[in-house]
Short mmCIF file of C-alpha atoms and ligand atoms in Angstrom, two decimals:
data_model
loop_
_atom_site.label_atom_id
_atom_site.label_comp_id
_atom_site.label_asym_id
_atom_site.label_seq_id
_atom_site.Cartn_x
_atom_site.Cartn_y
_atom_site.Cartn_z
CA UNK A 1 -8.13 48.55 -17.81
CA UNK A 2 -10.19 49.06 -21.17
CA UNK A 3 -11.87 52.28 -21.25
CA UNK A 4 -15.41 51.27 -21.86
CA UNK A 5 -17.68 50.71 -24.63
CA UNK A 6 -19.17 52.81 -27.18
CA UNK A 7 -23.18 53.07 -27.24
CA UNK A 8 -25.97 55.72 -28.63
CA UNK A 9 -28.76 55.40 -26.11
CA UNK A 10 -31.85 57.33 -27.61
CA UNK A 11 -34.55 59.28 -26.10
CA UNK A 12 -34.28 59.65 -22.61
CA UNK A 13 -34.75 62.17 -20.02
CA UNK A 14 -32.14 63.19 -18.08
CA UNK A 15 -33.56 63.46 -14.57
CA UNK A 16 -36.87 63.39 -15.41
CA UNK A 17 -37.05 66.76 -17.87
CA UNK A 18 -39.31 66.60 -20.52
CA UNK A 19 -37.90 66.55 -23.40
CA UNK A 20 -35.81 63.49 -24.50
CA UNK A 21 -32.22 63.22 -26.16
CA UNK A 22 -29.84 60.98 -27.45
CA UNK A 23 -26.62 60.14 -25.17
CA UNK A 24 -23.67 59.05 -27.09
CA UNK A 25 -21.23 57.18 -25.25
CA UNK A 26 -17.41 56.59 -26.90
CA UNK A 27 -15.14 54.46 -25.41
CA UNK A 28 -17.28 54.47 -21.66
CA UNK A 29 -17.52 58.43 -21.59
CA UNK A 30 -20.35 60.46 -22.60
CA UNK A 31 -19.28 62.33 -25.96
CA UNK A 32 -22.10 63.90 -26.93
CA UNK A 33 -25.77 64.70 -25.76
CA UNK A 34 -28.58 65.84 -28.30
CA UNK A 35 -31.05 64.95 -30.48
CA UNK A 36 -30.82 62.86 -33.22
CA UNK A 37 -27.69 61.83 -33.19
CA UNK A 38 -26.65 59.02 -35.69
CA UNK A 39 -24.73 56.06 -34.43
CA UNK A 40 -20.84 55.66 -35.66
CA UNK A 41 -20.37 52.42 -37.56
CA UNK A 42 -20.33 49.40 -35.19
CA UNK A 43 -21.74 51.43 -31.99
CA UNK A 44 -24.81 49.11 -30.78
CA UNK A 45 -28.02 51.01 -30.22
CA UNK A 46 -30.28 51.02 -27.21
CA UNK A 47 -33.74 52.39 -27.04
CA UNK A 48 -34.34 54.60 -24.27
CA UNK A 49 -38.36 54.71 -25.17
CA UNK A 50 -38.42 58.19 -23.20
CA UNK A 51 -37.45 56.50 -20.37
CA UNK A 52 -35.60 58.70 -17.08
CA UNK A 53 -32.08 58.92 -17.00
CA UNK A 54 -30.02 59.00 -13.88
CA UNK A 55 -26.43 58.60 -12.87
CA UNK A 56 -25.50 55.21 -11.72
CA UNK A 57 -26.90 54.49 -7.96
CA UNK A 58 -23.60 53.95 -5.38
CA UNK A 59 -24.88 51.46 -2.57
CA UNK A 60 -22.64 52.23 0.67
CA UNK A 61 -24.05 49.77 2.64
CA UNK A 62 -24.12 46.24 0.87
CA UNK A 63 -23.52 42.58 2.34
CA UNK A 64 -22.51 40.45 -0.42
CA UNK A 65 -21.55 37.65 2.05
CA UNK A 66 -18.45 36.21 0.36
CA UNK A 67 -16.48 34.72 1.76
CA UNK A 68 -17.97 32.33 3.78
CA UNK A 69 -21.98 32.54 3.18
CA UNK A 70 -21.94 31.63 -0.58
CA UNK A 71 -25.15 29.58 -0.10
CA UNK A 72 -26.67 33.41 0.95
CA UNK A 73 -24.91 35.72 -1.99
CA UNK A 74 -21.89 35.65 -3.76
CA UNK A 75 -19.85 38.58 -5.29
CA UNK A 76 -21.33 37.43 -8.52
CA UNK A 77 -25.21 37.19 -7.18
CA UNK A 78 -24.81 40.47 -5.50
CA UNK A 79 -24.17 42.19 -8.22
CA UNK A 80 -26.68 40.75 -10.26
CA UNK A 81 -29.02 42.40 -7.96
CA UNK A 82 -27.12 45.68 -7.69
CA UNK A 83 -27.48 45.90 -11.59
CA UNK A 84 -30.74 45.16 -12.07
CA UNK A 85 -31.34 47.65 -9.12
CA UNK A 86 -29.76 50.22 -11.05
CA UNK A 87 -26.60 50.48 -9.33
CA UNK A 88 -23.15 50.64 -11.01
CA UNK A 89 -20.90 50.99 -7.29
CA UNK A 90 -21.41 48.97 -4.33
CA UNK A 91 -19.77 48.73 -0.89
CA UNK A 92 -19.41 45.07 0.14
CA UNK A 93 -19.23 44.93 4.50
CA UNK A 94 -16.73 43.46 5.93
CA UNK A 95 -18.62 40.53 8.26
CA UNK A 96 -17.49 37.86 5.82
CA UNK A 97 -16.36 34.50 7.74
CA UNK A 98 -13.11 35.20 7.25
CA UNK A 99 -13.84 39.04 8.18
CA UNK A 100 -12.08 41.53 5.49
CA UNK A 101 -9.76 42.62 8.51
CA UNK A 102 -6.83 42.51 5.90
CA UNK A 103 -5.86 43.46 2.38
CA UNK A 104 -5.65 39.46 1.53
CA UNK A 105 -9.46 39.45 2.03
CA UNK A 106 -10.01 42.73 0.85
CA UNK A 107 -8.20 42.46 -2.66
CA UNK A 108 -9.92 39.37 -2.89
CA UNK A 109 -13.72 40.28 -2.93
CA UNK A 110 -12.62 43.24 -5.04
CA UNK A 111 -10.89 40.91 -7.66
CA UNK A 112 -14.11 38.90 -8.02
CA UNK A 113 -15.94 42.07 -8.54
CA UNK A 114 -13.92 43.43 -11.34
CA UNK A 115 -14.02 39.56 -12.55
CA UNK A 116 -17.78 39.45 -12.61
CA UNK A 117 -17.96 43.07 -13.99
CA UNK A 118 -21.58 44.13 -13.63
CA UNK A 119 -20.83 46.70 -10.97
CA UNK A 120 -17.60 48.18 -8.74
CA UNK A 121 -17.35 46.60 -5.55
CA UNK A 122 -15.30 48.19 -3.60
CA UNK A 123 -14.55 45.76 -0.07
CA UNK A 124 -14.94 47.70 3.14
CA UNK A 125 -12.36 46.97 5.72
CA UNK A 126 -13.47 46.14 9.06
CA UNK A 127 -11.91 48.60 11.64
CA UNK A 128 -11.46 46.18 14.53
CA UNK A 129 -9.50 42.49 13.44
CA UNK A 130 -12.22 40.21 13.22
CA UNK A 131 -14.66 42.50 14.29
CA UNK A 132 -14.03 41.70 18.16
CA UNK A 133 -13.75 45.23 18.88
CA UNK A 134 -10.58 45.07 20.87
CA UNK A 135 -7.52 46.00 18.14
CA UNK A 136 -7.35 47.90 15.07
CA UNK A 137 -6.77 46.24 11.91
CA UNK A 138 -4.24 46.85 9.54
CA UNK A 139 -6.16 49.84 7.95
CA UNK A 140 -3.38 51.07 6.11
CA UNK A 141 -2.38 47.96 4.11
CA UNK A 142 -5.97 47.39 3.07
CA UNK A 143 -5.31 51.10 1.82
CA UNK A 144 -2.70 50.40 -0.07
CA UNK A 145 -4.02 46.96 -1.67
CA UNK A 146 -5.34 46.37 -5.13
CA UNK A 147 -8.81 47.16 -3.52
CA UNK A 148 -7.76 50.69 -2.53
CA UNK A 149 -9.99 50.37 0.67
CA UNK A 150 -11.34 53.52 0.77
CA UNK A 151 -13.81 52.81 3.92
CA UNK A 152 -13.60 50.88 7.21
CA UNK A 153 -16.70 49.60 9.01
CA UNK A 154 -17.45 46.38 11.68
CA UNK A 155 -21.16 47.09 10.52
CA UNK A 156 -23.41 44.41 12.54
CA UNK A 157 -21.43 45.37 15.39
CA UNK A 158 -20.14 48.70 16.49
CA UNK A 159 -17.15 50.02 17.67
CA UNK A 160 -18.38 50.81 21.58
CA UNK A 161 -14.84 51.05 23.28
CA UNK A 162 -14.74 54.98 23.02
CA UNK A 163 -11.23 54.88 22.80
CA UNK A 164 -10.61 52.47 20.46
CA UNK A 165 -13.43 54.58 18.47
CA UNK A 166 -11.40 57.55 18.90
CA UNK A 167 -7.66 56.02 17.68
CA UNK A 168 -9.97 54.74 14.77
CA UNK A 169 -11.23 58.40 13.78
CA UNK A 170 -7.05 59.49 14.09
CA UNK A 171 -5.78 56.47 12.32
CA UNK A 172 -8.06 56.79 9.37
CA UNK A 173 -7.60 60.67 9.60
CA UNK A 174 -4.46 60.12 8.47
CA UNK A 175 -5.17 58.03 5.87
CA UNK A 176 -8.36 60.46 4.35
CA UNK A 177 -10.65 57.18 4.73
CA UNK A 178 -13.71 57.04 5.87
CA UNK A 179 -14.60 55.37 8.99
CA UNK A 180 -18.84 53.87 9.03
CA UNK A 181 -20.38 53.48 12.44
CA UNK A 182 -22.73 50.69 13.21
CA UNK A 183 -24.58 52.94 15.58
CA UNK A 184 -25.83 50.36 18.49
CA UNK A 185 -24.67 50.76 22.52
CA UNK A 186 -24.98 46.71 23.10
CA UNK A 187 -24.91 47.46 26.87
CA UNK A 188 -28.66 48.46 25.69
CA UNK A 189 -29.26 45.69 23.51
CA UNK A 190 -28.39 43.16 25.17
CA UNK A 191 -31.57 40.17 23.94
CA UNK A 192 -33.39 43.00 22.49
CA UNK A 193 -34.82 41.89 19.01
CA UNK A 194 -37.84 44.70 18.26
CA UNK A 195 -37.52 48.16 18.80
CA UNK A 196 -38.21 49.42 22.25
CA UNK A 197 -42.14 50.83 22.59
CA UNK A 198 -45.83 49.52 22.92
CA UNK A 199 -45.73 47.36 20.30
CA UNK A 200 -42.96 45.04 21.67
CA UNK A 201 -44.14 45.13 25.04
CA UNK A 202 -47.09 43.83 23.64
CA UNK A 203 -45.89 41.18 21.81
CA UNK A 204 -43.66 40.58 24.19
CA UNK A 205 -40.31 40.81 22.56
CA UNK A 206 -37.41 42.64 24.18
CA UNK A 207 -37.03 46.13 23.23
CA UNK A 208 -33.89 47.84 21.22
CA UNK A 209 -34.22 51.19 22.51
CA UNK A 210 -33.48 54.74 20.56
CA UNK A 211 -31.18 55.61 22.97
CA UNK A 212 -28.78 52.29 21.87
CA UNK A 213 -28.38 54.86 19.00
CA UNK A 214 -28.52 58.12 19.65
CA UNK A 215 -25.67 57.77 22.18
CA UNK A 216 -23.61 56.12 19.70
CA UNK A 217 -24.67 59.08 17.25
CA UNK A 218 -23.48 61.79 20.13
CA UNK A 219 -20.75 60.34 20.97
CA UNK A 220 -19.36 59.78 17.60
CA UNK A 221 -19.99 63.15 16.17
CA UNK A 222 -17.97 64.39 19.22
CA UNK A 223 -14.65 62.40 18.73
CA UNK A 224 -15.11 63.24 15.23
CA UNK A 225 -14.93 66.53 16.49
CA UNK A 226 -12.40 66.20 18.77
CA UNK A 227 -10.00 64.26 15.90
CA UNK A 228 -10.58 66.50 13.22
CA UNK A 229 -11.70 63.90 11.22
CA UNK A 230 -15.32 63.17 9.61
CA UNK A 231 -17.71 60.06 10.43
CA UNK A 232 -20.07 58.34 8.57
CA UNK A 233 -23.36 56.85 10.41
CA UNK A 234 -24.88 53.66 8.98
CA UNK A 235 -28.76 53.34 8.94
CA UNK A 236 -29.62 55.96 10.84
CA UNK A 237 -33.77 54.93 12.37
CA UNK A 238 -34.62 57.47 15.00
CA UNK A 239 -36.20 60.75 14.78
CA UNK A 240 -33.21 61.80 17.14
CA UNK A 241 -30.74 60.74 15.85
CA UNK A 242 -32.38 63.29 12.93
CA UNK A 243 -32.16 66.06 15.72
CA UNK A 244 -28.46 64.91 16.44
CA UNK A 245 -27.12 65.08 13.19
CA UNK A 246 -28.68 68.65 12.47
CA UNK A 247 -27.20 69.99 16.11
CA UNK A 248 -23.73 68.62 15.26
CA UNK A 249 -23.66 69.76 11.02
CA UNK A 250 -24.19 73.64 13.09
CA UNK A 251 -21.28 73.08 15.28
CA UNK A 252 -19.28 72.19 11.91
CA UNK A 253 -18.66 68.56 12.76
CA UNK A 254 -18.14 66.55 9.48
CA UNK A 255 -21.03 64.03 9.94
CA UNK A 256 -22.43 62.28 7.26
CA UNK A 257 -25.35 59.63 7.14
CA UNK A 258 -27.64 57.03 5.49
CA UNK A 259 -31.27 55.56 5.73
CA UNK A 260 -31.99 52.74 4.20
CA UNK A 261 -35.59 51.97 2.06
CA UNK A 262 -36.96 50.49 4.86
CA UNK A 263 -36.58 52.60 7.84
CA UNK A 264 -38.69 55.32 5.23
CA UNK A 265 -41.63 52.64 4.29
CA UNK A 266 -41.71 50.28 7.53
CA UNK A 267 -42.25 50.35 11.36
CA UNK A 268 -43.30 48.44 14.15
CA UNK A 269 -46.90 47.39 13.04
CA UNK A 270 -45.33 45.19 10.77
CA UNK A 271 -44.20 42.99 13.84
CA UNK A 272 -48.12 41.84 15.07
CA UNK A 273 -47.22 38.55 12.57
CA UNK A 274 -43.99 37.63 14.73
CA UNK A 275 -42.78 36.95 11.50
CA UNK A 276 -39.17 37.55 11.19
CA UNK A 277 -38.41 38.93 7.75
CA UNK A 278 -39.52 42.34 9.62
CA UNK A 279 -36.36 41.65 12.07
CA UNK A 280 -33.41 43.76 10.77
CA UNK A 281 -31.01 45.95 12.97
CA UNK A 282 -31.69 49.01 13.75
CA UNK A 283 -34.89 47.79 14.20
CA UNK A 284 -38.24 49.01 12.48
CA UNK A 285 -39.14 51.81 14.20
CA UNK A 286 -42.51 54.12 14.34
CA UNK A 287 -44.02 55.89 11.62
CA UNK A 288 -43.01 59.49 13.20
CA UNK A 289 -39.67 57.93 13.12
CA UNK A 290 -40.24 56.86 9.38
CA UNK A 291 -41.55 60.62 8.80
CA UNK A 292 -39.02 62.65 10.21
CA UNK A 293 -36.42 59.99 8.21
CA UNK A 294 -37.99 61.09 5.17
CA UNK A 295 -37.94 64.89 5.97
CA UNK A 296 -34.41 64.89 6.96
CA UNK A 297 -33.33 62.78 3.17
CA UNK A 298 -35.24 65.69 1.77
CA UNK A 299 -33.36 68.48 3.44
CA UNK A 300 -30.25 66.60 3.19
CA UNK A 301 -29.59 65.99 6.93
CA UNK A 302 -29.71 62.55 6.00
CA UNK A 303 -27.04 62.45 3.33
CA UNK A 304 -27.76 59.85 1.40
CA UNK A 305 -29.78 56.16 0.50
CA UNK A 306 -28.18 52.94 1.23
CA UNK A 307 -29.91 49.80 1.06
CA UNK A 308 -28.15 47.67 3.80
CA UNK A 309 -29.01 44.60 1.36
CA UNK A 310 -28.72 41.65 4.27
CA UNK A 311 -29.16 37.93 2.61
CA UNK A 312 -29.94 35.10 4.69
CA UNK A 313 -30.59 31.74 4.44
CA UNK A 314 -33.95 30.53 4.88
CA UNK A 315 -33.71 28.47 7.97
CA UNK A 316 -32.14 31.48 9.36
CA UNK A 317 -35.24 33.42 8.72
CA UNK A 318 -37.82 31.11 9.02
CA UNK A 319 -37.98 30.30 12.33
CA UNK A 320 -38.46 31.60 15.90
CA UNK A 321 -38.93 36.30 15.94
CA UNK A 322 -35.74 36.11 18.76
CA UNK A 323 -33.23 33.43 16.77
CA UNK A 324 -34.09 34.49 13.39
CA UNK A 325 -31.07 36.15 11.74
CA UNK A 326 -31.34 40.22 11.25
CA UNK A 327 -31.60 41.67 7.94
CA UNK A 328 -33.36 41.79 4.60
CA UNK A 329 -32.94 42.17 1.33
CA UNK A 330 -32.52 45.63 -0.64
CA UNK A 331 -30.88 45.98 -3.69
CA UNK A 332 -33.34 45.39 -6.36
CA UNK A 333 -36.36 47.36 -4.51
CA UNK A 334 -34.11 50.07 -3.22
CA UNK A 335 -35.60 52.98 -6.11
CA UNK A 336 -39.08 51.70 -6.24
CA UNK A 337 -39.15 52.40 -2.35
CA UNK A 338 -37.15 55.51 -2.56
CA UNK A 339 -40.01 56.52 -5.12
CA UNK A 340 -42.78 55.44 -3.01
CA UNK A 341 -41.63 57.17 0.31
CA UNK A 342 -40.31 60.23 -1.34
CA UNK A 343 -41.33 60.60 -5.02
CA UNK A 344 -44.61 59.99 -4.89
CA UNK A 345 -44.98 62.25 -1.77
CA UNK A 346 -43.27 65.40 -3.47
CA UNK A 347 -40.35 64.85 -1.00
CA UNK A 348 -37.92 64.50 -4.01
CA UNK A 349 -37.65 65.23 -7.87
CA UNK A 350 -35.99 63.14 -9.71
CA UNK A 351 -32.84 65.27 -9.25
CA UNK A 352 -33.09 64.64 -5.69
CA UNK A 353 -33.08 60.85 -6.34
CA UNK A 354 -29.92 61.39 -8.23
CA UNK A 355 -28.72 63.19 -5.39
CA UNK A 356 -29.47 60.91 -2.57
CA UNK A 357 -28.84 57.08 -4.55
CA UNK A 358 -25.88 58.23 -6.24
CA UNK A 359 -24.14 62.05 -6.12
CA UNK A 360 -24.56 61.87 -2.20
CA UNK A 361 -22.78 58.39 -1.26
CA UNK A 362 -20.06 58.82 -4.15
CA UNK A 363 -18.82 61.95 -2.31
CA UNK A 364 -19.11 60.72 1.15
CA UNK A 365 -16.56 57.74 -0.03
CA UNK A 366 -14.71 60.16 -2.70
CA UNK A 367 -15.00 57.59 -5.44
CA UNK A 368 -13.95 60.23 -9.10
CA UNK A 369 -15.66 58.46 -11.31
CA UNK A 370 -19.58 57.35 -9.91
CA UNK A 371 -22.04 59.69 -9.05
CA UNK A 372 -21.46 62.47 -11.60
CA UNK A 373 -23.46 64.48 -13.80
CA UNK A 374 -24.96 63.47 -16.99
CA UNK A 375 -22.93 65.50 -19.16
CA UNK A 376 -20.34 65.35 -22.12
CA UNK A 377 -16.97 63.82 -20.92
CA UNK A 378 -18.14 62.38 -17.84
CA UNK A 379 -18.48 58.53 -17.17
CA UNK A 380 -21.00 56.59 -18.88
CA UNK A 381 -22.43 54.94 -15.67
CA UNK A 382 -26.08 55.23 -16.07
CA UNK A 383 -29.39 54.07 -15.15
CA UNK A 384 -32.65 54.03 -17.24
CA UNK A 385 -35.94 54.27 -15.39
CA UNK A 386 -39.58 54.00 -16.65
CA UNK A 387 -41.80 55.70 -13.59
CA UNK A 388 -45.11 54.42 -15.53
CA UNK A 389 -44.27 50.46 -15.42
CA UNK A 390 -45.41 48.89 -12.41
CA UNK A 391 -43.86 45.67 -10.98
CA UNK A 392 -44.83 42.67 -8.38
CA UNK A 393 -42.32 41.95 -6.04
CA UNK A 394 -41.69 38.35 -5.94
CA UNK A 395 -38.58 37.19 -3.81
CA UNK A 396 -38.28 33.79 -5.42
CA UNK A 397 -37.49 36.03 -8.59
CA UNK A 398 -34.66 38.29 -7.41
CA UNK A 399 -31.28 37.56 -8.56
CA UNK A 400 -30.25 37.84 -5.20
CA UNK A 401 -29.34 34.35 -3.64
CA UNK A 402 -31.53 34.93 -0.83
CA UNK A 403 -35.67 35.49 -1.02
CA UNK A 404 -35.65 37.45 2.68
CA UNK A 405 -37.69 40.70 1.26
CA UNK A 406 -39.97 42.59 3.19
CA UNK A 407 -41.70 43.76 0.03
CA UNK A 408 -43.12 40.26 -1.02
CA UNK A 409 -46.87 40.95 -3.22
CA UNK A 410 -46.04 44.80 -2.93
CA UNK A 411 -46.35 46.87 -6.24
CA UNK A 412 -43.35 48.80 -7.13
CA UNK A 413 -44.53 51.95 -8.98
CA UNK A 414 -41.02 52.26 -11.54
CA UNK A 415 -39.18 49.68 -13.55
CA UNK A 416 -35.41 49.96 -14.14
CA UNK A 417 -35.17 49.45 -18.18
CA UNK A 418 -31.37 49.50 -18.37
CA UNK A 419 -28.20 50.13 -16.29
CA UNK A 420 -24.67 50.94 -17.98
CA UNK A 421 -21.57 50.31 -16.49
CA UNK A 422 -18.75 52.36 -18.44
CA UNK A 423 -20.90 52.23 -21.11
CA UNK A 424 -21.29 48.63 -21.45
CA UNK A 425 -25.11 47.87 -20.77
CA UNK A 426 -25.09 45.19 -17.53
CA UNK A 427 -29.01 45.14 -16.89
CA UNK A 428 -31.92 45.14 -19.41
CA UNK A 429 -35.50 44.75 -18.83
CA UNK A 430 -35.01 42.84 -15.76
CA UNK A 431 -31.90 40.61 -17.00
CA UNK A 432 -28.73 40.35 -16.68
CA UNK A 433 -27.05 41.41 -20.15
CA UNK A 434 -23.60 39.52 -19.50
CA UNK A 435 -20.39 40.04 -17.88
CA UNK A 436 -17.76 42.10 -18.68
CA UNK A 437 -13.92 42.42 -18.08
CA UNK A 438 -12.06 46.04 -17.48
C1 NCD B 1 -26.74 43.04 8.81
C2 NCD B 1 -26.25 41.67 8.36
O1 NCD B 1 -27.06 40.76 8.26
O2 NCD B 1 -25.04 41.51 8.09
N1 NCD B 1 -28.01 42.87 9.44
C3 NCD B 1 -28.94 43.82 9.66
O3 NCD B 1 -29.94 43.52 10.31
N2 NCD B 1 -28.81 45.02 9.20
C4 NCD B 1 -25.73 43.70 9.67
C5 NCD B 1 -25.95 45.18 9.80
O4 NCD B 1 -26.05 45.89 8.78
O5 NCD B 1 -25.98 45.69 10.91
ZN1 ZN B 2 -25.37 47.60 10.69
#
């Protein structure tokens, strides 16, 4: 594994201060911060134009869909997006067809990663084999793969069977991974599509209650309790599962969770259109939900951001609200919502962006060398913001495979200038700068 590449980025502002400094970068690491700085011989130059600095966003919830839905995202498209959405770590889910139930799969997707280079993926195992929720899967081996699977989810379903849940917590316990809940009773899903309230009733589309996944939530935090273990909960969408999380973080339960961009900007209004690029599970909610989401990212009851980036096909999307396919799109909008939702309302500084998109979700997995500070002798992965420059979200432009955003026509209010990956600049101005190996 090379080390990285040398680079003098100049003038930017390192979470948002005022003034602006030169970064230079030797061999991937950051070896020295301050002004004027001259470039070595050789070292390339990039042109921060006072733009914000942050640390490298880590994406915990990603579905890159290979293998199996290469027509939707590959490894390669996936992290396209993830680039030029400032990230430099993503978590790929484990509902490929075949499902990453074993290290074969697993080393796999994270060989194509480290082949494409843009951005880590790091494969999540899936906890049940073949996500059937009946018998753990092979947990360890994935472990001890080339992949190093670090954290085990059957995200788009979830792991009901208590019991099984609970020899999951142990099993991974003993291995210091980290186990991701799908939170969703499907006893109290069963046909739902919308989220349970007015709205659906009205349109007349079954409801997905908050209870589905608050009592996933409870229980959860419980055996985690019980096991001695810590639990992480995917897109968490109700105000109470906000409550649920605070009441078990003060019994000293090792809970950790993430919202994705839109359960902060979107709810249930959306649905009036029946059109389904507003279907996604958890469902969108209501906007006290979307409020007391936003609050509890602030406060840091809500660890952390992750985009649950879901690509689908067209026909899988455009077509009846109740056969359509859930999910949408995230990667490459994930900071301009995060900005809109919590930026722009004085929820979060810049620092707390760094926090929540990339400090936050490299802890919860334990990855060394993401999420750090900007500093002298850390890792050079970086990402370059302008919060003046404006942009028009058009899916038909996104790297991503898929066009299934929610956002199509909306402003973002930032532009991501750059993104550095040991280094080694992967995104620029919107394209992709090349690949790398490591
Ligand atoms: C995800 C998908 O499409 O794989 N869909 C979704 O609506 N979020 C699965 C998931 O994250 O639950
Ligand atoms: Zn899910």
């Amino acid at each position: 594994m090379s080390a990285g590449q040398s680079i003098l980025i100049t003038s930017v502002r390192p979470y948002g201060q005022d003034e602006a400094v030169d970064i230079l970068v030797v061999d991937g690491a950051i070896a020295e911060i301050g002004t004027e700085l001259a470039a070595p011989e050789g070292v390339d130059q990039l042109d921060g134009d006072g733009a914000i600095v942050l640390p490298g966003f880590v994406d915990l919830h990603t579905h890159l869909r290979e293998p199996g839905r290469e027509d939707t995202e590959t490894v390669a498209s996936g992290s396209a997006a993830a680039a030029l959405g400032g990230y430099t770590a993503v978590f790929a889910m484990a509902n490929t067809n075949p499902v990453a139930d074993n290290s074969t799969v697993t080393d796999n997707v994270y060989r194509a990663g480290r082949e494409v280079g843009l951005v880590d993926v790091h494969p999540v195992g899936a906890v049940t084999v073949g996500l059937a929720g009946k018998q753990l899967s092979e947990m360890g081996m994935m472990n001890a793969g080339a992949a190093g699977v670090r954290m085990f989810s059957d995200d788009g379903k979830c792991v009901d069977d208590p019991l099984l849940m609970r020899r999951a917590l142990e099993y991974a316990k003993g291995l210091d991974v980290l186990i991701a809940q799908h939170a969703e009773e499907p006893r109290l899903t069963v046909g739902a599509v919308a989220h349970e309230g007015p709205t659906a009733s009205r349109l007349g589309l079954a409801g997905w209650p908050r209870a589905a996944e608050e009592s996933i939530v409870i229980r959860d935090a419980l055996l985690a309790r019980d096991a001695g273990t810590r639990v992480h909960i995917c897109h968490a969408s109700t105000a109470g599962t906000v409550e649920l999380l605070k009441w078990a973080r003060a019994q000293g339960i090792s809970i950790t969770a993430e919202v994705t961009p839109h359960h902060l900007l979107l709810n249930d209004a959306r649905l009036e259109t029946y059109d389904p690029i507003n279907k996604v599970n958890p469902p969108l909610r209501e906007e006290s939900d979307n409020l007391a989401l936003r609050q509890a990212l602030a406060d840091g009851v809500i660890d952390c951001v992750a985009t649950d980036h879901a690509p689908h096909a067209s026909q899988d999307k455009c077509c009846e609200f109740a056969q359509a396919r859930p999910g949408m799109l995230g990667l490459e909008t994930a900071l301009g919502v995060i900005v809109e939702t919590m930026v722009k309302p004085g929820l979060l500084d810049w620092r707390g962006v760094a926090r929540v998109m990339s400090e936050r979700p490299a802890e919860i997995v334990r990855l060394a060398d993401q999420g750090r500070p900007i500093a002298v002798n850390e890792p050079a992965n970086l990402t370059l913001v302008d919060p003046d420059r404006e942009w028009v979200v058009n899916g038909a432009d996104l790297a991503s495979l898929s066009t299934n955003t929610p956002y199509e026509t909306m402003t973002m209010p930032v532009t991501i200038t750059a993104t550095l990956l040991r280094g080694k600049v992967t995104a620029r101005d919107g394209a992709i700068v090349g690949r790398q190996s490591r």
